Coordinates of C-alpha atoms in Angstrom, one line a residue:
V220 CA 56.1 -58.8 -23.3
S221 CA 53.9 -57.1 -26.3
T222 CA 56.8 -55.6 -28.2
I223 CA 56.6 -54.8 -32.1
E224 CA 58.4 -58.4 -32.7
F225 CA 56.2 -60.2 -30.2
R226 CA 52.9 -58.7 -31.7
Y227 CA 54.2 -59.4 -35.5
F228 CA 54.8 -63.1 -34.6
I229 CA 51.4 -63.3 -33.0
R230 CA 49.9 -61.7 -35.9
L231 CA 51.3 -64.3 -38.2
L232 CA 49.4 -66.9 -36.4
T233 CA 45.7 -65.0 -36.3
K234 CA 44.4 -62.4 -38.8
R235 CA 41.2 -61.9 -36.5
A236 CA 42.4 -61.5 -32.7
V237 CA 42.8 -57.9 -31.7
I238 CA 46.4 -57.4 -30.4
W239 CA 47.5 -54.9 -27.7
N240 CA 50.7 -53.1 -27.5
Q241 CA 53.0 -52.5 -24.4
M242 CA 51.7 -49.2 -22.2
V243 CA 52.9 -46.1 -23.7
V244 CA 53.3 -43.2 -21.3
A245 CA 51.3 -40.4 -22.6
E246 CA 54.1 -37.9 -21.4
T247 CA 56.6 -39.6 -23.6
L248 CA 54.6 -39.0 -26.4
V249 CA 54.0 -35.4 -25.5
Y250 CA 57.8 -35.1 -25.1
R251 CA 58.5 -36.9 -28.5
S252 CA 56.3 -34.5 -30.1
G253 CA 58.6 -31.3 -29.6
R254 CA 55.5 -29.6 -27.7
R255 CA 56.4 -28.2 -24.3
R256 CA 54.5 -28.4 -20.7
I257 CA 53.5 -25.2 -19.4
I258 CA 53.1 -25.6 -15.6
N259 CA 51.3 -22.9 -13.6
N260 CA 54.0 -21.4 -11.0
D261 CA 51.2 -20.7 -8.8
Q262 CA 51.8 -23.7 -6.4
N263 CA 48.8 -23.0 -4.2
D264 CA 46.5 -24.3 -7.0
C265 CA 48.2 -27.9 -6.0
K266 CA 47.6 -29.5 -2.9
E267 CA 50.7 -31.5 -1.7
E268 CA 48.8 -34.5 -0.6
S269 CA 47.1 -34.8 -4.1
S270 CA 48.3 -37.8 -6.1
C271 CA 47.8 -35.9 -9.3
C272 CA 48.2 -32.2 -8.5
E273 CA 49.3 -31.5 -12.1
I274 CA 46.2 -32.0 -13.6
S275 CA 44.6 -28.6 -13.3
S276 CA 48.2 -26.9 -13.7
L277 CA 49.6 -28.6 -16.6
S278 CA 48.7 -27.8 -20.5
I279 CA 50.0 -28.6 -24.0
N280 CA 50.9 -25.7 -26.2
G281 CA 48.1 -25.3 -28.6
S282 CA 44.2 -25.8 -28.3
E283 CA 43.1 -29.0 -26.6
D284 CA 40.8 -29.3 -29.6
E285 CA 43.5 -29.0 -32.4
E286 CA 43.2 -32.0 -34.6
D287 CA 46.5 -31.1 -36.7
V288 CA 48.9 -33.6 -34.7
E289 CA 51.8 -33.7 -37.1
L290 CA 53.4 -37.1 -36.7
N291 CA 57.1 -37.8 -36.7
Q292 CA 59.2 -40.7 -36.7
D293 CA 59.6 -40.6 -32.9
L294 CA 55.9 -40.1 -32.3
M295 CA 55.4 -43.5 -34.4
K296 CA 58.2 -45.5 -32.7
Y297 CA 57.2 -44.6 -28.9
C298 CA 53.7 -45.2 -29.9
G299 CA 54.7 -48.6 -30.6
W300 CA 53.4 -48.6 -34.3
Y301 CA 54.8 -50.8 -37.0
H302 CA 53.2 -51.0 -40.2
D303 CA 54.5 -53.9 -42.6
E304 CA 53.3 -53.8 -46.2
V305 CA 53.5 -57.7 -46.1
I306 CA 51.1 -58.3 -43.2
N307 CA 48.0 -56.3 -41.8
P308 CA 48.7 -55.3 -38.2
H309 CA 45.0 -54.5 -37.6
P310 CA 43.0 -54.8 -35.5
T311 CA 45.2 -53.3 -32.6
V312 CA 44.8 -51.5 -29.6
C313 CA 47.1 -49.0 -28.1
Q314 CA 47.0 -48.7 -24.2
I315 CA 48.4 -45.4 -22.5
G316 CA 49.3 -44.7 -18.9
S317 CA 49.1 -41.4 -17.4
N318 CA 47.6 -39.0 -14.5
N319 CA 47.2 -35.9 -16.8
P320 CA 43.9 -35.4 -18.8
A321 CA 45.8 -32.9 -21.0
E322 CA 48.6 -35.4 -21.8
T323 CA 45.9 -38.4 -22.5
A324 CA 43.9 -36.2 -24.8
F325 CA 46.9 -35.3 -26.9
A326 CA 47.9 -39.1 -26.7
T327 CA 44.2 -39.9 -28.1
R328 CA 44.7 -37.8 -31.0
V329 CA 48.2 -39.2 -31.6
V330 CA 46.9 -42.8 -31.5
Q331 CA 43.8 -42.0 -33.7
K332 CA 46.1 -40.4 -36.5
I333 CA 48.4 -43.2 -36.3
G334 CA 45.8 -45.7 -37.1
Y335 CA 45.1 -47.9 -34.1
D336 CA 41.6 -49.3 -33.9
S337 CA 41.3 -48.3 -30.0
I338 CA 42.8 -46.8 -27.1
D339 CA 42.8 -48.1 -23.6
L340 CA 43.6 -46.4 -20.2
N341 CA 45.6 -48.5 -17.9
C342 CA 44.2 -48.4 -14.4
E343 CA 45.9 -51.8 -13.1
C344 CA 49.6 -51.8 -13.4
P345 CA 51.3 -52.0 -9.9
S346 CA 54.7 -51.3 -11.0
D347 CA 56.5 -48.7 -8.8
R348 CA 57.5 -46.9 -12.4
V349 CA 53.9 -46.5 -12.9
A350 CA 51.6 -46.7 -9.7
G351 CA 54.5 -44.7 -8.0
R352 CA 53.8 -42.1 -10.4
S353 CA 50.3 -41.9 -9.7
F354 CA 49.0 -43.6 -12.4
G355 CA 48.2 -47.3 -13.6
A356 CA 46.8 -48.8 -10.4
A357 CA 47.2 -45.7 -8.4
L358 CA 43.9 -44.3 -10.3
M359 CA 41.9 -46.7 -8.7
K360 CA 42.3 -45.0 -5.5
D361 CA 42.0 -41.7 -7.0
Q362 CA 38.8 -42.1 -8.7
D363 CA 38.3 -38.2 -9.3
A364 CA 41.5 -38.0 -11.3
A365 CA 40.3 -41.4 -13.3
V366 CA 37.1 -39.7 -14.1
K367 CA 38.8 -36.6 -15.3
I368 CA 41.3 -38.6 -17.5
V369 CA 38.8 -41.1 -19.3
S370 CA 36.4 -37.9 -19.9
S371 CA 39.4 -36.0 -21.6
M372 CA 40.0 -39.3 -23.9
I373 CA 36.3 -39.6 -25.0
Q374 CA 36.2 -35.8 -25.6
A375 CA 39.5 -35.6 -27.8
A376 CA 38.3 -39.0 -29.6
Q377 CA 34.8 -37.3 -30.3
Q378 CA 36.4 -33.9 -31.3
S379 CA 38.8 -35.6 -33.7
S380 CA 35.8 -37.2 -35.6
L381 CA 34.0 -33.9 -35.7
N382 CA 37.1 -32.3 -37.4
N383 CA 37.0 -34.8 -39.7
G384 CA 33.4 -34.3 -40.9
G385 CA 32.4 -37.3 -39.1
S386 CA 33.8 -39.5 -42.0
R387 CA 35.3 -42.1 -39.2
P388 CA 33.7 -42.6 -36.0
P389 CA 35.4 -41.8 -32.5
L390 CA 38.3 -43.8 -31.7
P391 CA 36.8 -46.4 -29.1
V392 CA 37.9 -45.7 -25.4
S393 CA 38.3 -48.3 -22.8
V394 CA 39.4 -48.7 -19.3
K395 CA 41.6 -51.9 -18.0
T396 CA 41.2 -52.2 -14.5
R397 CA 41.1 -54.8 -11.7
I398 CA 38.3 -55.7 -9.3
G399 CA 40.1 -54.1 -6.0
V400 CA 43.2 -52.3 -4.7
D401 CA 44.8 -52.9 -1.4
D402 CA 42.5 -52.5 1.0
N403 CA 39.7 -51.2 -1.3
E404 CA 37.9 -54.5 -2.2
G405 CA 34.4 -56.1 -2.7
F406 CA 31.9 -55.9 -5.0
E407 CA 30.7 -52.4 -4.0
F408 CA 34.1 -50.9 -4.4
I409 CA 34.6 -51.9 -8.2
A410 CA 31.0 -51.3 -9.0
S411 CA 31.4 -47.8 -7.7
F412 CA 34.4 -47.1 -9.6
I413 CA 32.9 -48.3 -12.9
Q414 CA 29.7 -46.4 -12.3
R415 CA 31.7 -43.3 -11.8
L416 CA 33.5 -43.8 -15.1
V417 CA 30.2 -44.4 -16.8
E418 CA 27.9 -41.7 -15.4
E419 CA 30.7 -39.2 -15.3
A420 CA 33.2 -39.9 -18.0
G421 CA 30.9 -41.5 -20.6
C422 CA 33.0 -44.5 -20.8
K423 CA 31.1 -48.1 -21.9
Q424 CA 34.1 -50.3 -22.6
F425 CA 35.6 -52.1 -19.6
V426 CA 38.6 -54.9 -19.7
M427 CA 38.3 -56.6 -16.3
H428 CA 41.4 -58.4 -14.8
A429 CA 39.6 -60.6 -12.5
R430 CA 42.0 -60.2 -9.3
K431 CA 42.9 -57.3 -6.9
V432 CA 45.9 -55.7 -7.1
Y433 CA 48.6 -54.4 -4.2
T434 CA 50.6 -51.4 -4.8
E435 CA 52.9 -52.5 -1.9
G436 CA 54.2 -55.7 -0.6
L437 CA 54.1 -57.6 -4.3
S438 CA 56.0 -57.2 -7.2
P439 CA 54.4 -57.1 -10.6
A440 CA 54.8 -60.7 -11.4
Q441 CA 53.5 -61.7 -7.9
N442 CA 50.6 -59.4 -8.4
R443 CA 49.9 -61.6 -11.5
T444 CA 49.6 -64.9 -9.5
I445 CA 49.2 -64.6 -5.7
P446 CA 45.7 -62.4 -5.8
P447 CA 43.1 -65.1 -6.6
L448 CA 41.1 -64.6 -9.8
D449 CA 37.5 -64.3 -9.3
Y450 CA 35.5 -64.7 -12.3
P451 CA 32.1 -64.7 -10.7
C452 CA 32.6 -61.1 -9.5
V453 CA 33.2 -59.9 -13.2
Y454 CA 30.0 -61.8 -14.3
R455 CA 28.0 -60.0 -11.6
L456 CA 29.8 -56.5 -13.2
M457 CA 28.4 -57.4 -16.4
E458 CA 24.9 -58.0 -15.2
H459 CA 25.0 -54.8 -13.1
F460 CA 26.1 -52.5 -16.0
P461 CA 24.2 -54.2 -19.0
Q462 CA 24.7 -50.8 -21.1
C463 CA 28.7 -51.4 -21.2
S464 CA 30.7 -54.2 -22.8
F465 CA 33.5 -56.3 -21.0
L466 CA 36.4 -58.2 -21.6
I467 CA 37.7 -60.7 -18.9
N468 CA 41.2 -61.2 -18.3
G469 CA 43.3 -63.4 -16.2
G470 CA 44.3 -67.1 -16.0
I471 CA 43.0 -68.4 -19.4
M472 CA 44.5 -71.8 -19.9
S473 CA 43.7 -72.7 -23.5
L474 CA 41.5 -72.0 -26.5
E475 CA 39.1 -74.2 -25.2
H476 CA 38.8 -72.5 -21.9
A477 CA 38.9 -69.1 -23.8
R478 CA 36.0 -70.0 -25.7
E479 CA 33.9 -71.7 -22.8
V480 CA 34.1 -68.3 -20.8
A481 CA 33.5 -66.3 -24.0
F482 CA 30.2 -68.2 -25.2
G483 CA 29.5 -70.3 -22.0
S484 CA 29.6 -74.1 -21.2
T485 CA 26.4 -75.1 -22.5
V486 CA 27.0 -73.5 -25.8
K487 CA 27.4 -76.0 -28.3
F488 CA 29.3 -75.0 -31.8
G489 CA 28.6 -76.5 -35.2
Y490 CA 29.6 -75.7 -38.7
E491 CA 31.8 -72.8 -38.9
C492 CA 31.9 -72.6 -35.3
A493 CA 28.5 -71.2 -35.1
A494 CA 27.4 -70.9 -31.7
H495 CA 24.0 -71.8 -30.0
T496 CA 22.6 -72.6 -26.8
E497 CA 20.7 -75.7 -26.3
D498 CA 17.5 -73.9 -25.5
E499 CA 17.8 -71.0 -28.2
S500 CA 14.8 -69.2 -26.3
S501 CA 16.9 -69.0 -22.9
S502 CA 17.6 -65.6 -21.7
S503 CA 21.1 -64.8 -20.0
T504 CA 19.8 -63.8 -16.4
L505 CA 22.1 -64.0 -13.4
D506 CA 20.9 -67.4 -12.3
D507 CA 22.0 -68.7 -15.8
V508 CA 25.4 -66.9 -16.1
L509 CA 26.6 -68.1 -12.7
V510 CA 28.4 -71.1 -12.5
G511 CA 26.6 -72.5 -9.2
D512 CA 27.1 -72.1 -5.6
Q513 CA 30.1 -74.6 -5.6
H514 CA 31.9 -71.7 -7.6
A515 CA 33.3 -69.2 -5.1
V516 CA 36.7 -67.7 -4.0
P517 CA 38.5 -69.5 -2.5
C518 CA 37.1 -72.0 -5.1
Q519 CA 37.6 -75.8 -4.3
R520 CA 35.6 -76.8 -7.5
C521 CA 38.3 -75.4 -9.7
N522 CA 41.3 -76.6 -7.3
L523 CA 43.6 -73.8 -8.4
P524 CA 46.6 -72.2 -6.9
H525 CA 45.1 -69.5 -4.2
G526 CA 41.8 -70.4 -4.3
S527 CA 41.3 -68.7 -8.0
C528 CA 37.8 -69.5 -9.4
L529 CA 37.8 -69.4 -13.3
G530 CA 34.7 -71.2 -13.8
P531 CA 32.8 -70.3 -17.4
P532 CA 29.3 -69.1 -17.2
H533 CA 26.3 -71.4 -18.2
I534 CA 25.5 -68.9 -20.8
A535 CA 27.6 -66.0 -21.2
P536 CA 26.1 -62.5 -20.6
Q537 CA 25.5 -60.8 -23.6
N538 CA 28.0 -57.8 -23.0
L539 CA 30.8 -60.3 -22.3
R540 CA 32.6 -59.7 -25.9
G541 CA 35.7 -61.7 -25.5
V542 CA 38.6 -62.8 -23.3
M543 CA 42.1 -61.6 -23.0
V544 CA 45.1 -63.9 -22.9
G545 CA 48.8 -62.8 -22.2
R546 CA 51.0 -65.5 -20.7
L547 CA 49.3 -68.1 -22.9
A548 CA 50.6 -66.2 -25.9
R549 CA 54.0 -65.8 -24.4
D550 CA 54.6 -69.4 -23.1
R551 CA 52.6 -71.4 -25.5
P552 CA 52.1 -69.4 -28.8
A553 CA 51.6 -72.6 -30.8
D554 CA 48.4 -73.1 -28.8
L555 CA 47.0 -69.8 -30.4
A556 CA 47.5 -71.2 -33.8
D557 CA 43.9 -72.5 -34.1
I558 CA 42.2 -68.9 -33.2
D559 CA 40.8 -68.0 -36.5
R560 CA 39.2 -71.4 -37.1
Y561 CA 38.1 -72.4 -33.5
F562 CA 37.3 -69.2 -32.0
Y563 CA 36.1 -67.0 -35.1
G564 CA 34.8 -69.6 -37.4
E565 CA 37.2 -69.2 -40.3
A566 CA 37.6 -71.8 -42.8
S567 CA 41.3 -72.2 -42.2
N568 CA 44.4 -70.6 -40.2
P569 CA 47.2 -68.5 -41.5
C570 CA 49.7 -71.1 -40.7
N571 CA 49.6 -74.6 -40.5
N572 CA 53.0 -75.6 -38.8
R573 CA 55.8 -74.2 -37.1
R574 CA 58.0 -74.0 -40.2
V575 CA 55.8 -71.7 -42.1
L576 CA 55.5 -69.5 -39.0
M577 CA 59.1 -69.4 -38.1
E578 CA 60.2 -68.7 -41.9
R579 CA 57.6 -65.7 -42.1
Y580 CA 58.6 -64.3 -38.8
I581 CA 62.5 -64.7 -40.1
S582 CA 61.5 -62.9 -43.1
F583 CA 60.2 -60.1 -41.0
L584 CA 63.4 -60.1 -39.2
E585 CA 65.5 -59.5 -42.4
R586 CA 63.7 -56.7 -43.3
A587 CA 63.3 -55.1 -39.7
Y588 CA 67.2 -55.8 -38.6
P589 CA 69.2 -56.3 -41.7
R590 CA 72.5 -58.0 -41.5
R591 CA 75.5 -56.1 -40.1
C592 CA 78.1 -58.6 -41.3
C593 CA 79.3 -57.1 -44.8
D594 CA 79.5 -53.6 -44.3
D595 CA 82.5 -51.1 -43.1
D596 CA 80.3 -48.8 -40.8
A597 CA 80.8 -48.5 -37.2
T598 CA 77.3 -47.5 -36.5
V599 CA 75.4 -49.8 -34.1
T600 CA 72.2 -51.0 -34.8
L601 CA 70.0 -49.6 -31.7
D602 CA 66.5 -50.0 -33.1
L603 CA 64.5 -51.0 -36.0
V604 CA 65.9 -50.1 -39.6
R605 CA 63.1 -47.8 -40.0
D606 CA 64.3 -45.9 -36.9
M607 CA 67.9 -45.5 -37.8
K608 CA 69.1 -42.0 -39.0
F609 CA 71.4 -43.6 -41.7
S610 CA 71.1 -46.3 -44.2
I611 CA 73.6 -49.0 -44.1
I612 CA 74.6 -50.8 -47.4
P613 CA 76.5 -54.1 -47.2
E614 CA 79.5 -54.4 -49.4
Q615 CA 79.0 -57.9 -50.5
Q616 CA 76.2 -60.5 -50.7
C617 CA 77.0 -62.5 -47.5
C618 CA 79.9 -63.4 -45.4
S619 CA 81.5 -66.8 -44.8
V620 CA 79.4 -67.4 -41.9
C621 CA 75.7 -66.9 -43.3
Q622 CA 76.7 -68.1 -46.9
E623 CA 74.6 -71.0 -46.2
F624 CA 71.7 -68.9 -45.6
R625 CA 71.9 -66.2 -48.2
G626 CA 74.6 -67.2 -50.8
Q627 CA 72.7 -69.4 -52.7
N628 CA 70.5 -66.6 -54.2
N629 CA 72.7 -63.9 -55.2
G630 CA 72.4 -62.2 -51.9
E631 CA 68.7 -62.3 -51.6
I632 CA 67.3 -64.1 -48.4
I633 CA 66.4 -67.6 -49.2
I634 CA 63.3 -67.7 -47.3
Q635 CA 60.2 -65.9 -49.1
Q636 CA 57.1 -64.5 -47.5
E637 CA 54.3 -66.5 -47.8
E638 CA 50.5 -65.6 -47.8
D639 CA 47.4 -67.5 -47.6
G640 CA 49.5 -70.9 -47.9
G641 CA 51.3 -70.1 -51.2
I642 CA 54.6 -68.5 -52.1
A643 CA 54.6 -64.9 -52.7
P644 CA 56.3 -63.5 -55.7
K645 CA 59.9 -61.9 -54.9
D646 CA 59.7 -58.6 -53.6
D647 CA 62.5 -56.0 -53.9
S648 CA 61.8 -54.7 -50.5
I649 CA 62.5 -58.3 -49.1
E650 CA 66.0 -58.4 -50.7
V651 CA 69.1 -58.1 -49.0
Q652 CA 71.0 -55.1 -50.9
S653 CA 74.4 -55.9 -52.1
A654 CA 75.6 -52.7 -53.2
V655 CA 79.1 -51.5 -53.0
A656 CA 79.7 -48.5 -51.0
S657 CA 81.1 -45.3 -53.0
S658 CA 84.9 -45.3 -53.2
G659 CA 85.0 -42.2 -51.5
S660 CA 82.8 -42.6 -48.5
K661 CA 84.3 -43.2 -45.1
P662 CA 82.8 -45.4 -42.4
R663 CA 80.7 -43.4 -40.0
Q664 CA 81.8 -43.5 -36.4
R665 CA 79.8 -45.4 -33.8
Q666 CA 76.9 -43.4 -32.9
G667 CA 77.2 -41.8 -29.3
G668 CA 75.5 -42.3 -26.1
K669 CA 75.6 -44.8 -23.3
R670 CA 73.9 -47.7 -25.1
S671 CA 76.6 -47.8 -27.9
K672 CA 79.5 -47.0 -25.5
R673 CA 78.5 -49.9 -23.3
H674 CA 78.4 -52.1 -26.3
D675 CA 82.3 -51.8 -26.9
K676 CA 82.5 -54.9 -24.7
Y677 CA 81.2 -57.0 -27.4
N678 CA 84.3 -56.5 -29.6
G679 CA 83.0 -55.1 -32.9
A680 CA 79.2 -56.6 -32.6
K681 CA 76.9 -54.3 -34.3
F682 CA 73.8 -55.4 -32.8
V683 CA 73.0 -54.3 -29.0
T684 CA 71.9 -57.2 -27.1
G685 CA 68.6 -55.7 -26.3
I686 CA 67.8 -55.8 -30.1
I687 CA 68.8 -59.6 -30.4
D688 CA 66.9 -60.5 -27.3
R689 CA 63.8 -58.8 -28.2
A690 CA 63.9 -60.4 -31.9
I691 CA 64.4 -64.1 -30.8
Q692 CA 62.3 -64.3 -27.3
P693 CA 58.9 -64.3 -29.2
T694 CA 59.9 -67.7 -30.8
W695 CA 61.1 -69.5 -27.3
G696 CA 57.8 -70.8 -26.5
I697 CA 56.9 -72.3 -29.8
L698 CA 58.1 -75.7 -29.0
A699 CA 56.1 -75.8 -25.8
G700 CA 55.1 -79.5 -25.3
E701 CA 57.4 -80.7 -28.1
K702 CA 60.8 -82.3 -28.3
G703 CA 63.8 -80.0 -28.6
K704 CA 62.2 -77.0 -27.0
N705 CA 65.2 -76.3 -24.2
V706 CA 67.7 -77.1 -27.1
F707 CA 66.4 -74.6 -29.4
R708 CA 66.1 -72.1 -26.8
R709 CA 69.5 -72.7 -25.6
V710 CA 71.2 -72.9 -28.9
S711 CA 69.5 -69.4 -29.9
H712 CA 70.7 -68.0 -26.8
E713 CA 74.2 -69.1 -27.3
L714 CA 74.3 -67.7 -30.9
S715 CA 73.1 -64.5 -29.9
R716 CA 75.9 -64.1 -27.9
D717 CA 78.6 -65.5 -30.2
N718 CA 80.2 -62.6 -31.7
T719 CA 81.3 -64.4 -34.9
V720 CA 77.6 -64.8 -35.7
R721 CA 75.9 -61.9 -34.1
N722 CA 76.3 -59.4 -37.0
C723 CA 74.6 -61.9 -39.4
G724 CA 71.6 -60.8 -38.0
P725 CA 68.9 -62.3 -35.8
G726 CA 67.2 -63.7 -38.6
Y727 CA 70.2 -65.7 -39.2
I728 CA 70.4 -66.7 -35.8
L729 CA 67.0 -67.9 -35.6
W730 CA 67.3 -69.9 -39.0
K731 CA 70.5 -71.5 -37.5
A732 CA 69.1 -72.5 -34.2
M733 CA 66.4 -74.3 -36.1
Q734 CA 68.9 -76.7 -37.3
S735 CA 69.2 -77.9 -33.8
V736 CA 65.7 -79.5 -34.0
P737 CA 64.5 -82.3 -36.1
D738 CA 62.8 -81.4 -39.2
E739 CA 59.8 -83.4 -38.4
I740 CA 59.0 -81.3 -35.3
W741 CA 59.1 -78.0 -37.4
D742 CA 56.7 -79.7 -40.1
K743 CA 54.3 -81.1 -37.7
P744 CA 50.9 -79.7 -38.4
F745 CA 49.7 -77.5 -35.6
E746 CA 47.3 -79.5 -33.4
L747 CA 43.8 -78.4 -33.5
S748 CA 41.8 -77.4 -30.4
D749 CA 38.8 -79.6 -30.8
G750 CA 38.7 -81.6 -27.4
R751 CA 42.4 -80.6 -26.9
K752 CA 43.2 -80.8 -23.0
T753 CA 46.2 -79.1 -21.3
S754 CA 47.4 -78.8 -18.1
Y755 CA 48.8 -75.5 -18.5
Y756 CA 48.1 -72.8 -16.0
P757 CA 50.2 -69.6 -15.7
T758 CA 52.1 -69.2 -12.8
K759 CA 54.7 -66.6 -13.5

């Protein structure tokens, strides 16, 4: 779900929260860099039953300590990076997946050079496309491979820092894992796995999805709901590894719940969200941290599906550095509008209502996916304008369909980007160009490939369905709990399939869909989190 569009949408809501990208397969970065894999033909070096037999037999052209990674457009695209001059994307984390130390070392150098703030290794994904290729959750069962991979990432990050004269610290490396996999479960198993990563690989940062995972028998969606969450197990890990830092993930229901887990249920918050315990001299022992004997899996006190236990600690462990939310951001993004004030203690939040948020997001879409309604070019928009091979210039200011949206301002988009509550001055990069193509030019033919050929059934629509869906879907939860949610979602979907408006772009589609919901809904201030209760619990 964490596409460029979704991350941009959430970044509009918070300047402080750390946002993660979708998992990037390290092998893809190697391929897209133009480097070639050299595989040792000596098959005797690999045992057939080994889940990662390529580890010792695969290398990348060039020195493994080489810092001179040449970034190209493909690497930027497939690493999920997007930098917009209007909004600061940081802090952001790149998560990678692989079963090969050479590839992860290269990916680490790429990620650091692109500008991510941290890198994470996925050791929890149960998808057949991931665990079936011996990485993701499979690494929890092949711990020798996991140790080698994490060690290669840390060494690559340290070497990159040294090659830059120590001017920047090594890229932080973390591991996201679960508390068990298949028949491997219990505190002893997960503690042993983390201990090996700490002692043998040097990893000190972990993101714990507080439930086990099944690589067979359950779908990825079921793996996010059926295995019970066990927060007390993660609290025990924090006490067992005081030298490490942890994030906890899974089942967060609201900002209030997130803050209680991150800081402790007995913590009181004063001016600017300053946290303090009722007894400032109290220390965070295990007896303080654990939420009591009544909290255990299956947990009757939490009374959640499958016996999950999400009870916050009385006093949060000092090495609990935060919580991670996923489905809450997808299903109820408006609930996150108060993060900067409520969680981080900022004086205000970036957006004060849904209209401001939507207008800023539509402005981004106009830059990322310019309209195709007024050009005589057969090229199909398959990706961000940044990643297209040719510039496409519209021949007129607007068409009859989007005239109401664009026609009032000589072809410039009507919605202007706001920053810190004010209207930003007009920026040429935000304008929709209205130059006429040279008289001697001919329309380019449709780009080749299966994607564009499949698109012929849309009768001249120049945006592929995937692009339109990717652009509008981050907004589908913005009206959760409000009147008009289903209408907005239905209308935006119908417009996205209407060939008479599709070429006007996803920005126009969202602007038009907003007209189906009363203005007072969009202008209603975001609800603050103080004392706010919600019945939301992620079940999909």
